[in-house]
Amino acid sequence: MGKGKGIDIELTEEDLRVKLQRLRQEIQETRKRRIEVEFAIAIARTANAALDAKLAAKMTKCVVIDEEIVVVRKKRDALKYITVMLQKPLGKHSFFNQEANISGPEDTGPEATEEDTGEEIIYRPPLQGHGRKGMRKPPSKHMSLPPVINATIRRRMAWVEAHFIF
């Protein structure tokens, strides 16, 4: 016989069995719920790991793109520097910035020579094949520029190549 709040309660063997059966059923349901929760947690962790890997790949890609941007900016800056340096006058050899002298002696323009002699002007390239190998020496890279300007350009290009990564 047991007492509960001042009331005498007699528990029979059958009541105890029913209570025990209910407790066992609750324990089984709790275990099932725990397994379901653990399974859901495992799925969430797997999805989280996949998202972490995807994020790491995107971050690596961003780092590579940032490095490429730095290289492109350095090349752009070098090109800007070269352009600015080539646009600066080169002292006494600044004939690139001078305008052509249009005025000349009188009667030398195209309108002054109106008579037609009937002669035909034929252009003939210079003779080739005078060397031992049959060909002349190829022209230099900057043949049309004076040597002082060629040296200045080479010096500036060497400085740019030394200070910028290509």
XYZ file of C-alpha atoms in Angstrom:
166
model
C 0.000 0.000 0.000
C 1.335 3.476 -0.863
C 0.357 6.942 0.191
C -0.090 9.784 -2.316
C -1.252 13.144 -0.975
C -2.910 11.698 1.958
C -4.838 9.124 -0.076
C -4.183 5.464 0.329
C -3.551 3.890 -3.055
C -3.261 0.250 -3.572
C -1.299 -0.712 -6.620
C -1.992 -4.057 -7.994
C 0.337 -6.155 -9.985
C -1.659 -5.466 -13.135
C -1.385 -1.675 -12.679
C 2.365 -1.977 -12.257
C 2.654 -4.008 -15.452
C 0.659 -1.416 -17.411
C 2.844 1.398 -16.047
C 5.985 -0.541 -16.890
C 4.667 -1.188 -20.409
C 3.949 2.562 -20.901
C 7.424 3.492 -19.678
C 9.033 0.989 -22.062
C 6.979 2.364 -24.968
C 7.982 5.949 -24.084
C 11.636 4.877 -23.951
C 11.355 3.266 -27.417
C 9.672 6.375 -28.865
C 12.372 8.569 -27.321
C 15.071 6.346 -28.864
C 13.374 6.543 -32.276
C 13.162 10.337 -32.034
C 16.811 10.506 -30.945
C 17.875 8.370 -33.940
C 15.808 10.582 -36.282
C 17.366 13.720 -34.796
C 20.886 12.253 -35.077
C 20.191 11.304 -38.695
C 18.955 14.837 -39.453
C 22.053 16.272 -37.733
C 24.317 14.020 -39.839
C 22.570 15.185 -43.025
C 22.907 18.836 -41.955
C 26.617 18.352 -41.168
C 27.199 16.762 -44.571
C 25.416 19.625 -46.316
C 27.403 22.112 -44.218
C 30.686 20.408 -45.174
C 29.719 20.548 -48.861
C 28.891 24.254 -48.560
C 32.200 24.856 -46.747
C 34.101 23.145 -49.576
C 32.206 25.189 -52.165
C 32.953 28.407 -50.250
C 36.649 27.509 -49.973
C 36.807 26.904 -53.738
C 35.166 30.271 -54.443
C 37.521 32.033 -52.030
C 40.521 30.430 -53.748
C 39.152 31.531 -57.111
C 38.724 35.083 -55.767
C 42.336 35.103 -54.544
C 43.557 33.994 -57.989
C 41.419 36.655 -59.684
C 42.744 39.305 -57.279
C 46.321 38.303 -58.150
C 45.501 38.514 -61.863
C 43.967 41.963 -61.314
C 47.167 43.121 -59.607
C 49.242 41.878 -62.563
C 46.924 43.562 -65.080
C 47.030 46.822 -63.109
C 50.837 46.715 -63.054
C 50.872 46.187 -66.819
C 48.406 49.042 -67.263
C 50.523 51.321 -65.078
C 53.639 50.378 -67.053
C 51.838 51.112 -70.307
C 50.671 54.470 -68.927
C 54.234 55.260 -67.867
C 55.619 54.343 -71.288
C 52.944 56.411 -73.020
C 53.625 59.439 -70.846
C 57.381 59.109 -71.312
C 57.039 58.817 -75.088
C 54.776 61.866 -75.209
C 57.294 64.040 -73.358
C 59.538 66.156 -75.592
C 63.038 64.768 -75.925
C 64.944 68.044 -75.647
C 66.650 69.152 -78.854
C 65.166 66.163 -80.734
C 61.555 67.112 -80.128
C 60.788 67.277 -83.846
C 57.850 64.867 -83.345
C 55.841 67.692 -81.790
C 56.670 70.277 -84.467
C 54.213 71.059 -87.218
C 55.175 70.836 -90.862
C 56.336 74.066 -92.495
C 53.644 74.701 -95.082
C 54.902 78.047 -96.275
C 57.702 77.900 -98.843
C 59.057 79.784 -101.806
C 56.500 81.185 -104.208
C 55.302 79.140 -107.172
C 56.235 75.795 -105.613
C 52.747 74.515 -104.764
C 50.823 71.952 -106.824
C 48.861 74.677 -108.604
C 52.072 76.291 -109.905
C 53.038 73.278 -112.056
C 50.139 73.052 -114.466
C 52.015 72.080 -117.582
C 52.016 68.412 -118.532
C 55.183 67.113 -120.121
C 53.716 63.722 -120.913
C 56.460 61.933 -118.989
C 55.519 59.030 -116.808
C 57.222 58.642 -113.437
C 58.040 55.034 -112.618
C 59.139 53.984 -109.158
C 61.865 51.361 -109.026
C 62.902 49.903 -105.686
C 66.612 49.985 -104.855
C 68.714 47.148 -106.221
C 68.918 44.134 -104.021
C 71.230 41.184 -104.048
C 74.548 43.003 -103.856
C 75.680 41.132 -100.730
C 77.401 37.780 -100.558
C 74.209 35.965 -99.572
C 72.083 37.790 -102.121
C 70.188 39.873 -99.536
C 70.959 43.145 -97.868
C 71.151 43.520 -94.124
C 67.616 43.916 -92.674
C 66.817 47.410 -91.402
C 67.123 48.045 -87.678
C 64.057 48.082 -85.464
C 63.961 51.877 -85.089
C 65.698 52.813 -88.306
C 63.629 55.926 -88.972
C 64.422 57.504 -85.582
C 67.678 59.277 -84.729
C 70.129 57.233 -82.608
C 69.673 59.517 -79.585
C 65.940 58.811 -79.513
C 66.495 55.072 -80.026
C 68.841 55.044 -77.028
C 66.328 56.991 -74.929
C 63.524 54.595 -75.813
C 65.704 51.558 -75.029
C 66.751 53.085 -71.687
C 63.156 53.847 -70.695
C 61.941 50.402 -71.750
C 64.732 48.788 -69.687
C 63.673 50.834 -66.662
C 60.028 49.808 -67.091
C 60.943 46.133 -67.472
C 63.101 46.317 -64.343
C 60.399 47.946 -62.216
C 57.258 46.198 -63.450
C 56.438 42.505 -63.714
C 55.138 41.326 -67.083
